[in-house]
Tab-separated table of C-alpha atoms in Angstrom:
chain	number	residue	atom	x	y	z
A	1	MET	CA	-90.786	53.588	21.585
A	2	SER	CA	-88.151	52.006	23.601
A	3	HIS	CA	-87.795	49.206	21.179
A	4	LEU	CA	-87.409	51.702	18.347
A	5	ARG	CA	-84.774	53.567	20.229
A	6	ARG	CA	-82.827	50.498	20.838
A	7	ALA	CA	-83.203	49.466	17.174
A	8	ALA	CA	-81.988	52.837	16.147
A	9	LEU	CA	-79.058	52.697	18.431
A	10	LEU	CA	-78.065	49.289	17.181
A	11	CYS	CA	-78.090	50.438	13.689
A	12	VAL	CA	-75.938	53.397	14.650
A	13	LEU	CA	-73.411	51.193	16.365
A	14	LEU	CA	-73.437	48.818	13.409
A	15	VAL	CA	-72.646	51.613	10.959
A	16	VAL	CA	-69.955	53.043	13.326
A	17	GLY	CA	-68.486	49.535	13.688
A	18	ALA	CA	-68.462	49.000	9.987
A	19	VAL	CA	-66.712	52.359	9.369
A	20	SER	CA	-64.168	51.588	12.082
A	21	ALA	CA	-63.502	48.233	10.586
A	22	ALA	CA	-62.962	49.693	7.252
A	23	ALA	CA	-60.477	52.186	8.529
A	24	ALA	CA	-58.599	49.478	10.456
A	25	THR	CA	-58.068	47.445	7.302
A	26	THR	CA	-56.350	50.241	5.371
A	27	LEU	CA	-52.685	49.302	4.813
A	28	ARG	CA	-50.321	51.819	3.393
A	29	ILE	CA	-47.255	50.135	1.805
A	30	SER	CA	-44.502	51.546	-0.307
A	31	LEU	CA	-42.760	49.526	-2.945
A	32	PRO	CA	-39.303	50.069	-4.506
A	33	PRO	CA	-38.678	49.989	-8.244
A	34	VAL	CA	-37.601	46.299	-8.126
A	35	MET	CA	-39.033	43.187	-9.969
A	36	GLU	CA	-39.750	41.608	-6.657
A	37	ALA	CA	-42.516	44.308	-6.007
A	38	LEU	CA	-44.501	43.192	-9.050
A	39	PRO	CA	-46.672	40.612	-7.406
A	40	ILE	CA	-47.956	43.142	-4.779
A	41	ALA	CA	-48.483	45.863	-7.312
A	42	PHE	CA	-50.463	43.500	-9.698
A	43	ALA	CA	-52.543	42.211	-6.769
A	44	GLU	CA	-53.630	45.694	-6.005
A	45	ALA	CA	-54.206	46.469	-9.693
A	46	TRP	CA	-56.313	43.107	-10.120
A	47	GLY	CA	-58.334	43.974	-7.064
A	48	MET	CA	-57.242	40.939	-5.104
A	49	PHE	CA	-56.746	42.841	-1.841
A	50	ASP	CA	-60.198	44.447	-2.132
A	51	ALA	CA	-61.581	41.004	-2.811
A	52	ALA	CA	-60.106	39.772	0.434
A	53	GLY	CA	-61.658	42.556	2.404
A	54	LEU	CA	-58.344	44.593	2.688
A	55	SER	CA	-57.821	48.210	1.558
A	56	VAL	CA	-54.307	48.528	0.370
A	57	ASP	CA	-52.676	51.870	-0.522
A	58	VAL	CA	-49.542	51.154	-2.684
A	59	VAL	CA	-47.252	54.140	-2.749
A	60	GLY	CA	-44.268	54.168	-5.166
A	61	ILE	CA	-41.162	55.789	-3.557
A	62	THR	CA	-37.941	55.469	-5.478
A	63	ASP	CA	-35.752	57.321	-2.918
A	64	ASN	CA	-34.491	54.948	-0.106
A	65	GLN	CA	-34.244	57.591	2.391
A	66	GLU	CA	-37.691	58.977	1.873
A	67	ARG	CA	-39.212	55.499	2.032
A	68	SER	CA	-37.465	54.708	5.306
A	69	THR	CA	-38.460	57.969	6.861
A	70	ALA	CA	-42.048	57.514	5.817
A	71	LEU	CA	-41.909	54.104	7.521
A	72	VAL	CA	-40.206	55.097	10.737
A	73	THR	CA	-42.338	58.091	11.347
A	74	GLY	CA	-45.601	56.244	10.893
A	75	ASN	CA	-46.655	57.646	7.536
A	76	LEU	CA	-46.410	54.148	6.114
A	77	ASP	CA	-47.431	50.931	7.716
A	78	ALA	CA	-45.062	48.730	5.585
A	79	VAL	CA	-42.490	48.584	2.972
A	80	MET	CA	-40.659	46.178	0.716
A	81	SER	CA	-36.876	46.731	1.376
A	82	ASP	CA	-33.508	45.333	0.699
A	83	VAL	CA	-32.000	43.703	3.881
A	84	THR	CA	-29.458	46.240	4.531
A	85	SER	CA	-31.929	49.227	4.499
A	86	ALA	CA	-34.382	47.201	6.493
A	87	VAL	CA	-31.798	46.618	9.317
A	88	LEU	CA	-31.020	50.320	9.182
A	89	ASP	CA	-34.671	51.116	9.615
A	90	TYR	CA	-34.862	48.645	12.585
A	91	CYS	CA	-31.856	50.360	14.238
A	92	THR	CA	-33.543	53.762	13.897
A	93	THR	CA	-36.318	53.101	16.304
A	94	ARG	CA	-36.616	49.280	16.824
A	95	SER	CA	-40.315	49.742	15.866
A	96	VAL	CA	-40.293	47.540	12.567
A	97	VAL	CA	-40.041	43.747	11.907
A	98	ALA	CA	-39.559	41.614	8.765
A	99	VAL	CA	-42.411	39.377	8.171
A	100	ALA	CA	-41.367	37.833	4.839
A	101	SER	CA	-38.822	37.574	2.158
A	102	ALA	CA	-39.505	38.381	-1.462
A	103	ALA	CA	-37.262	36.853	-4.175
A	104	SER	CA	-37.385	36.041	-7.911
A	105	THR	CA	-35.486	33.895	-10.234
A	106	PRO	CA	-34.361	35.279	-13.571
A	107	GLN	CA	-35.283	33.507	-16.628
A	108	SER	CA	-32.460	31.769	-18.478
A	109	GLY	CA	-30.144	34.191	-20.220
A	110	SER	CA	-31.319	37.153	-18.121
A	111	PHE	CA	-30.315	38.355	-14.756
A	112	ARG	CA	-31.725	40.073	-11.612
A	113	LEU	CA	-28.932	42.740	-11.021
A	114	ALA	CA	-25.854	43.524	-13.001
A	115	LEU	CA	-22.696	45.706	-13.062
A	116	LEU	CA	-22.968	47.744	-16.302
A	117	SER	CA	-20.826	50.048	-18.367
A	118	HIS	CA	-21.128	52.022	-21.635
A	119	ALA	CA	-19.185	50.658	-24.594
A	120	GLY	CA	-16.681	53.344	-25.686
A	121	PHE	CA	-17.172	55.378	-22.494
A	122	GLY	CA	-16.919	52.895	-19.595
A	123	PRO	CA	-14.618	49.963	-19.079
A	124	ALA	CA	-14.817	47.342	-21.735
A	125	ASP	CA	-14.352	44.339	-19.367
A	126	VAL	CA	-13.672	43.533	-15.744
A	127	ASP	CA	-9.792	43.847	-16.165
A	128	GLY	CA	-10.427	47.405	-17.654
A	129	LEU	CA	-12.580	48.226	-14.587
A	130	LEU	CA	-9.874	47.052	-12.229
A	131	ALA	CA	-7.005	48.755	-14.108
A	132	ASN	CA	-8.530	52.242	-13.970
A	133	GLN	CA	-10.063	54.439	-11.468
A	134	GLN	CA	-13.357	55.164	-13.188
A	135	LEU	CA	-16.300	55.566	-10.890
A	136	VAL	CA	-19.140	53.222	-10.265
A	137	GLY	CA	-22.573	54.380	-9.402
A	138	VAL	CA	-24.433	52.365	-6.628
A	139	THR	CA	-27.149	53.071	-4.070
A	140	TYR	CA	-25.852	53.746	-0.703
A	141	ARG	CA	-26.083	51.390	2.218
A	142	THR	CA	-27.933	48.814	0.270
A	143	ASP	CA	-27.706	45.121	-0.810
A	144	GLU	CA	-26.398	46.378	-3.975
A	145	GLU	CA	-23.409	47.959	-2.297
A	146	TYR	CA	-22.971	44.658	-0.368
A	147	LEU	CA	-22.756	42.795	-3.500
A	148	LEU	CA	-20.461	45.385	-5.164
A	149	ASP	CA	-18.080	45.074	-2.228
A	150	GLN	CA	-17.982	41.428	-2.662
A	151	PHE	CA	-17.293	41.651	-6.353
A	152	PHE	CA	-14.321	44.008	-5.997
A	153	ALA	CA	-13.054	41.862	-3.022
A	154	ALA	CA	-13.164	38.729	-5.143
A	155	HIS	CA	-11.036	40.538	-7.718
A	156	GLY	CA	-8.290	41.748	-5.330
A	157	ALA	CA	-9.699	45.200	-4.684
A	158	PRO	CA	-11.402	45.086	-1.231
A	159	ARG	CA	-10.883	48.754	-0.663
A	160	ALA	CA	-12.272	50.014	-3.992
A	161	TRP	CA	-15.274	51.515	-2.145
A	162	MET	CA	-13.205	54.204	-0.493
A	163	THR	CA	-12.474	55.803	-3.893
A	164	ARG	CA	-14.375	54.317	-6.648
A	165	TYR	CA	-18.087	54.434	-5.583
A	166	THR	CA	-20.453	57.325	-6.445
A	167	TYR	CA	-23.445	56.984	-4.132
A	168	PHE	CA	-27.167	57.494	-4.860
A	169	GLY	CA	-30.127	57.274	-2.556
A	170	ASP	CA	-32.612	56.795	-5.470
A	171	MET	CA	-32.567	53.987	-7.890
A	172	LEU	CA	-34.379	55.664	-10.540
A	173	GLN	CA	-31.963	58.782	-10.250
A	174	LEU	CA	-29.063	56.316	-10.646
A	175	ALA	CA	-30.620	54.847	-13.693
A	176	VAL	CA	-31.164	58.273	-15.276
A	177	TRP	CA	-27.661	59.422	-14.531
A	178	PHE	CA	-26.100	56.259	-15.900
A	179	GLY	CA	-28.358	56.290	-18.962
A	180	ALA	CA	-27.118	59.926	-19.604
A	181	LYS	CA	-23.519	58.710	-19.565
A	182	THR	CA	-22.904	60.833	-16.558
A	183	ILE	CA	-21.143	58.014	-14.896
A	184	PRO	CA	-19.292	55.314	-16.748
A	185	ALA	CA	-20.439	52.243	-14.733
A	186	ALA	CA	-23.255	51.490	-12.347
A	187	ILE	CA	-24.879	48.528	-10.527
A	188	LEU	CA	-28.639	48.449	-11.604
A	189	PRO	CA	-31.541	45.833	-11.318
A	190	GLU	CA	-33.788	44.893	-14.210
A	191	PRO	CA	-35.622	46.160	-16.041
A	192	TYR	CA	-33.295	49.245	-16.130
A	193	TYR	CA	-30.798	47.388	-18.233
A	194	SER	CA	-33.436	46.473	-20.789
A	195	TYR	CA	-34.721	50.060	-20.880
A	196	ILE	CA	-31.441	51.768	-21.262
A	197	SER	CA	-29.996	49.189	-23.843
A	198	THR	CA	-33.009	49.678	-26.041
A	199	LEU	CA	-33.115	53.379	-25.986
A	200	VAL	CA	-32.703	54.765	-29.572
A	201	LEU	CA	-30.572	57.852	-29.569
A	202	ALA	CA	-31.073	60.772	-32.001
A	203	ASN	CA	-28.598	59.025	-34.435
A	204	GLY	CA	-30.952	56.109	-34.577
A	205	ILE	CA	-28.415	53.803	-32.778
A	206	PRO	CA	-29.381	52.059	-29.495
A	207	MET	CA	-27.042	52.495	-26.467
A	208	GLN	CA	-24.408	49.817	-26.253
A	209	LEU	CA	-24.100	48.439	-22.735
A	210	ILE	CA	-21.703	45.867	-21.424
A	211	VAL	CA	-22.477	43.545	-18.591
A	212	LEU	CA	-19.260	43.316	-16.529
A	213	SER	CA	-20.862	41.116	-13.859
A	214	ASP	CA	-24.267	39.687	-13.133
A	215	PHE	CA	-23.422	38.619	-9.652
A	216	SER	CA	-24.304	34.941	-10.147
A	217	GLU	CA	-21.126	33.901	-8.356
A	218	PHE	CA	-22.428	35.482	-5.098
A	219	VAL	CA	-25.579	34.878	-2.908
A	220	SER	CA	-27.912	37.788	-3.539
A	221	PRO	CA	-30.055	38.575	-0.623
A	222	PRO	CA	-33.927	38.639	-1.280
A	223	ARG	CA	-36.032	41.589	-0.624
A	224	VAL	CA	-37.907	41.686	2.561
A	225	ILE	CA	-41.489	42.882	3.674
A	226	LEU	CA	-41.130	45.183	6.595
A	227	PHE	CA	-44.027	46.260	8.857
A	228	ARG	CA	-44.381	48.620	11.753
A	229	GLU	CA	-44.514	46.503	14.736
A	230	ASP	CA	-47.503	48.665	16.276
A	231	PHE	CA	-49.476	47.984	13.096
A	232	LEU	CA	-48.774	44.239	13.367
A	233	THR	CA	-49.760	44.153	16.895
A	234	LYS	CA	-53.138	45.820	16.313
A	235	HIS	CA	-53.932	44.228	12.871
A	236	ARG	CA	-52.597	40.578	12.852
A	237	SER	CA	-55.408	39.450	10.780
A	238	GLU	CA	-54.971	42.089	8.251
A	239	VAL	CA	-51.246	41.345	7.834
A	240	ALA	CA	-51.980	37.679	7.520
A	241	THR	CA	-54.474	38.494	4.773
A	242	PHE	CA	-52.140	40.688	3.140
A	243	LEU	CA	-49.339	37.898	3.036
A	244	ARG	CA	-51.973	35.369	1.742
A	245	VAL	CA	-52.995	37.588	-1.009
A	246	TYR	CA	-49.296	38.301	-2.057
A	247	ASP	CA	-48.767	34.574	-1.919
A	248	GLU	CA	-51.801	34.003	-4.306
A	249	ALA	CA	-50.529	36.909	-6.518
A	250	VAL	CA	-47.336	35.237	-6.839
A	251	THR	CA	-49.021	31.989	-8.217
A	252	ARG	CA	-51.236	34.068	-10.479
A	253	LEU	CA	-48.469	36.270	-11.856
A	254	ASN	CA	-46.336	33.349	-12.705
A	255	ALA	CA	-49.013	31.833	-14.689
A	256	THR	CA	-49.996	35.120	-16.467
A	257	PRO	CA	-48.826	35.305	-20.231
A	258	ARG	CA	-45.846	37.693	-20.560
A	259	ASP	CA	-47.770	39.862	-23.099
A	260	GLU	CA	-50.452	40.549	-20.504
A	261	ILE	CA	-47.906	41.377	-17.811
A	262	ILE	CA	-46.034	43.811	-20.183
A	263	ASN	CA	-48.974	45.447	-22.050
A	264	VAL	CA	-52.004	45.231	-19.698
A	265	GLY	CA	-49.952	45.847	-16.679
A	266	LEU	CA	-47.923	48.746	-18.391
A	267	ASP	CA	-49.420	51.300	-15.979
A	268	VAL	CA	-48.246	49.055	-13.005
A	269	VAL	CA	-44.744	48.794	-14.383
A	270	LEU	CA	-44.523	52.521	-15.051
A	271	GLY	CA	-45.694	53.480	-11.586
A	272	LEU	CA	-42.968	51.394	-10.058
A	273	PHE	CA	-39.931	51.912	-12.377
A	274	PHE	CA	-40.507	55.023	-14.321
A	275	GLN	CA	-42.703	57.409	-12.237
A	276	GLY	CA	-43.976	60.235	-14.396
A	277	ALA	CA	-43.104	58.775	-17.751
A	278	ASP	CA	-45.533	58.860	-20.732
A	279	LYS	CA	-46.461	55.345	-21.639
A	280	THR	CA	-47.023	56.374	-25.248
A	281	LEU	CA	-43.216	57.177	-25.278
A	282	ILE	CA	-42.185	53.696	-24.209
A	283	GLN	CA	-40.590	52.032	-27.305
A	284	GLN	CA	-41.763	48.586	-28.407
A	285	GLN	CA	-38.296	47.119	-28.462
A	286	THR	CA	-38.065	48.148	-24.811
A	287	LEU	CA	-41.132	46.103	-23.887
A	288	ASP	CA	-39.951	43.175	-26.082
A	289	ALA	CA	-36.581	43.083	-24.282
A	290	MET	CA	-37.762	43.032	-20.707
A	291	SER	CA	-37.614	39.636	-19.147
A	292	ILE	CA	-40.186	38.755	-16.516
A	293	PRO	CA	-38.506	36.442	-13.673
A	294	GLU	CA	-40.121	33.565	-11.834
A	295	PHE	CA	-41.387	34.998	-8.644
A	296	GLU	CA	-41.101	33.073	-5.452
A	297	ARG	CA	-43.616	32.623	-2.830
A	298	PRO	CA	-43.101	34.783	0.352
A	299	ALA	CA	-40.880	32.805	2.817
A	300	PRO	CA	-38.869	33.408	5.998
A	301	LEU	CA	-35.535	35.155	5.499
A	302	SER	CA	-32.552	32.942	5.776
A	303	ASP	CA	-30.487	33.409	8.876
A	304	GLU	CA	-27.368	32.681	6.981
A	305	VAL	CA	-28.047	35.656	4.635
A	306	PHE	CA	-28.985	37.914	7.495
A	307	ASP	CA	-25.677	37.084	9.344
A	308	SER	CA	-23.652	37.785	6.211
A	309	VAL	CA	-25.234	41.139	5.473
A	310	MET	CA	-24.901	41.941	9.244
A	311	ASP	CA	-21.193	41.068	9.246
A	312	TRP	CA	-20.636	43.412	6.195
A	313	MET	CA	-22.590	46.211	7.627
A	314	ALA	CA	-20.555	46.024	10.913
A	315	HIS	CA	-17.406	46.015	8.878
A	316	LYS	CA	-18.342	49.033	6.995
A	317	GLY	CA	-19.345	50.853	10.163
A	318	TYR	CA	-23.076	51.010	9.227
A	319	LEU	CA	-24.203	49.489	12.543
A	320	ASN	CA	-24.021	51.125	15.806
A	321	VAL	CA	-26.305	48.572	17.684
A	322	ASP	CA	-26.618	44.835	17.912
A	323	VAL	CA	-29.386	43.336	16.065
A	324	THR	CA	-30.362	39.682	16.425
A	325	PHE	CA	-32.177	37.575	13.918
A	326	GLN	CA	-34.880	36.806	16.419
A	327	GLU	CA	-35.741	40.258	17.315
A	328	PHE	CA	-35.713	41.439	13.622
A	329	THR	CA	-37.901	38.770	12.074
A	330	ARG	CA	-41.453	37.481	12.586
A	331	PHE	CA	-42.674	34.839	10.261
A	332	ASP	CA	-45.509	33.215	12.115
A	333	LEU	CA	-48.088	34.802	9.741
A	334	LEU	CA	-46.806	33.507	6.494
A	335	PRO	CA	-49.346	31.239	4.704
């Protein structure tokens, strides 16, 4: 009888241990509506995390502040973020750490990010933008604002931000407002340019957008993967697995035919960039116009890029504490 009791107890312990292990491997991560998020989103859709024994809950949040709040309050374990937002999240509680950068290279003839205007409504060229006082939409305290400040400074208007910017906390909301011609100019990433420029209006004529700058003359910061430090401390192996699968997904996505990415992965794309949209209403010309970049493997963030963003944040008054590269980053788990 004692042998039976010990055997039963062992079975119970094994079951409890299995349940605990499964719970411990659940990773809650939020991805912003940017192209660099696609490898992680596709890895989840393809079942790559499940195959590696890691349960990942991918949450799409387009509002920067909501995403940051969910991270620092422990409702998320990790996020993909721009460098500026990541540093601000770190400053809030000093409880997060960047474990990798996430970058992409646009295909020839396309771009990652652009300063756009509407033909006939916004400025027709850079000279027109500089000559008038029309507003420019940009997400607040982000790398997009960092680049827009550099653009205006390079064109002799370093204080344009004081009177020319209309700030948004939500990239999707900015795209909607710009697409509705509520603001004459905006800085937006792909695929929002492709989506808005191919929208056919009631008169049967697509919107006419003007690319004022693609920021190719500046160094654009990559996105970063930001983890809560307490999750990283308790689940080092899970974080390492996540980064390994992310790395494998980059290789697989780069080798996947474009049609499969666009059509088979349409639900993935809609979930990131156009939450709540009816995929049957997405026009074929929009899908045809979307350019898929070459995704780069997860890698350490450059300390030069970090220092440049930090200097800008300090100049704008966005920092109230000192942050060093060493305390903000942790790249030892990269594959």
